[in-house]
Coordinates of C-alpha atoms in Angstrom, one line a residue:
M1 CA 159.3 -6.9 -15.9
L2 CA 156.6 -7.1 -18.4
K3 CA 155.4 -3.9 -20.1
Y4 CA 152.5 -3.6 -22.5
T5 CA 151.4 -1.2 -25.4
D6 CA 147.7 -0.7 -26.4
E7 CA 148.8 -2.2 -29.9
H8 CA 149.2 -5.6 -27.8
E9 CA 152.9 -6.1 -27.9
W10 CA 154.8 -7.1 -24.8
L11 CA 158.4 -6.5 -23.7
R12 CA 160.8 -8.2 -21.2
L13 CA 163.5 -6.1 -20.4
E14 CA 166.8 -7.7 -19.0
G15 CA 169.6 -5.1 -18.5
D16 CA 169.4 -2.7 -21.6
V17 CA 167.6 -5.8 -24.3
A18 CA 164.3 -6.0 -24.4
T19 CA 162.7 -9.2 -25.7
V20 CA 159.4 -8.4 -27.6
G21 CA 156.1 -10.5 -28.7
I22 CA 152.7 -10.2 -28.9
T23 CA 150.2 -11.0 -26.0
D24 CA 147.9 -13.4 -25.3
H25 CA 144.9 -11.4 -26.5
A26 CA 146.5 -10.6 -29.6
A27 CA 147.2 -14.0 -30.7
E28 CA 143.4 -15.4 -29.6
Q29 CA 142.1 -12.6 -31.6
L30 CA 144.3 -13.7 -34.6
G31 CA 143.8 -17.3 -34.5
D32 CA 146.0 -19.8 -36.2
L33 CA 149.1 -18.4 -37.6
V34 CA 150.4 -19.5 -40.4
F35 CA 153.0 -16.6 -41.2
V36 CA 155.7 -14.8 -39.5
E37 CA 158.2 -12.1 -40.6
L38 CA 160.7 -10.8 -38.4
P39 CA 163.3 -7.6 -39.0
K40 CA 166.7 -8.2 -39.4
V41 CA 169.5 -8.5 -37.1
G42 CA 170.8 -5.0 -36.9
A43 CA 168.0 -2.8 -38.1
T44 CA 167.4 0.2 -36.3
L45 CA 163.7 0.4 -35.1
T46 CA 161.5 3.2 -34.4
K47 CA 158.9 3.4 -31.4
G48 CA 155.3 2.8 -33.1
A49 CA 156.7 1.7 -36.7
A50 CA 155.9 -1.7 -38.0
A51 CA 158.8 -3.9 -37.0
A52 CA 157.2 -7.4 -37.7
V53 CA 154.1 -9.2 -39.4
V54 CA 152.2 -11.7 -38.2
E55 CA 149.4 -13.6 -40.6
S56 CA 146.7 -15.9 -39.6
V57 CA 144.0 -17.8 -41.5
K58 CA 142.0 -14.5 -40.6
A59 CA 144.5 -11.8 -41.7
A60 CA 147.8 -10.1 -41.5
S61 CA 148.8 -7.8 -38.7
D62 CA 151.9 -5.7 -38.3
V63 CA 153.4 -5.7 -34.8
Y64 CA 155.0 -2.5 -33.8
A65 CA 158.1 -1.3 -32.2
P66 CA 157.3 -0.7 -28.8
V67 CA 160.8 1.3 -28.3
D68 CA 163.6 2.7 -30.3
G69 CA 166.3 0.4 -30.5
E70 CA 168.5 -2.3 -32.6
V71 CA 167.7 -6.0 -33.3
T72 CA 170.1 -8.2 -31.5
E73 CA 168.3 -11.0 -32.0
V74 CA 165.5 -13.0 -33.9
N75 CA 163.6 -15.9 -33.0
E76 CA 164.0 -17.8 -36.0
D77 CA 161.6 -20.8 -34.7
A78 CA 158.7 -18.3 -34.8
V79 CA 159.7 -18.2 -38.5
S80 CA 159.7 -21.8 -39.2
N81 CA 157.2 -22.6 -36.8
P82 CA 154.2 -19.6 -36.6
E83 CA 152.0 -21.7 -34.7
S84 CA 154.4 -21.5 -31.7
V85 CA 153.5 -17.7 -31.7
G86 CA 149.9 -18.3 -31.1
T87 CA 150.3 -21.1 -28.8
D88 CA 152.7 -19.5 -26.6
P89 CA 153.3 -15.9 -27.6
Q90 CA 154.8 -14.9 -24.1
G91 CA 157.1 -17.9 -24.2
A92 CA 158.6 -19.7 -27.1
G93 CA 156.6 -17.4 -29.3
W94 CA 159.2 -14.2 -28.6
L95 CA 159.7 -12.5 -31.8
Y96 CA 162.7 -10.5 -31.4
R97 CA 165.1 -8.7 -29.1
V98 CA 166.1 -5.2 -29.2
R99 CA 168.9 -2.8 -27.4
L100 CA 166.9 0.0 -26.3
S101 CA 168.4 3.6 -27.3
D102 CA 166.0 5.5 -25.1
P103 CA 165.4 3.8 -21.8
S104 CA 162.7 6.4 -20.6
Q105 CA 160.5 5.1 -23.5
L106 CA 159.5 2.4 -21.2
D107 CA 157.7 4.9 -18.9
G108 CA 155.2 5.2 -21.7
L109 CA 154.1 1.7 -21.4
M110 CA 151.3 -0.4 -19.5
D111 CA 152.2 -2.7 -16.5
E112 CA 150.2 -5.9 -16.5
A113 CA 147.4 -4.7 -14.6
A114 CA 146.4 -1.3 -16.8
Y115 CA 146.6 -3.8 -20.0
R116 CA 144.4 -6.3 -18.5
A117 CA 142.0 -3.4 -17.8
L118 CA 142.5 -1.9 -21.5
V119 CA 141.5 -5.6 -22.7
G120 CA 138.8 -6.3 -20.2

């Protein structure tokens, strides 16, 4: 199950842990990524707060936490190979995993059809 934010993050839920990354649309808008900064494992994230940074040759952009929770894992490959975030953002370019502290927050996220309508 994929869910999306209006800030162009996606999350895929597996049990009570969600994998988070940026959408294809965001990756296209950013262009070639040259730097990725991820949260630390064990960090507590707050929905809507900056959780990570992706930087391209065009600009640096915050990646916002789509839900509250604790970071359980980060994609070290995204740090050492930031281009993977741009070329496969919803696959090998995932950013981090977070254990949800309030699963009801998923209700406020968009499904794929709603996100596609948002980005046109």
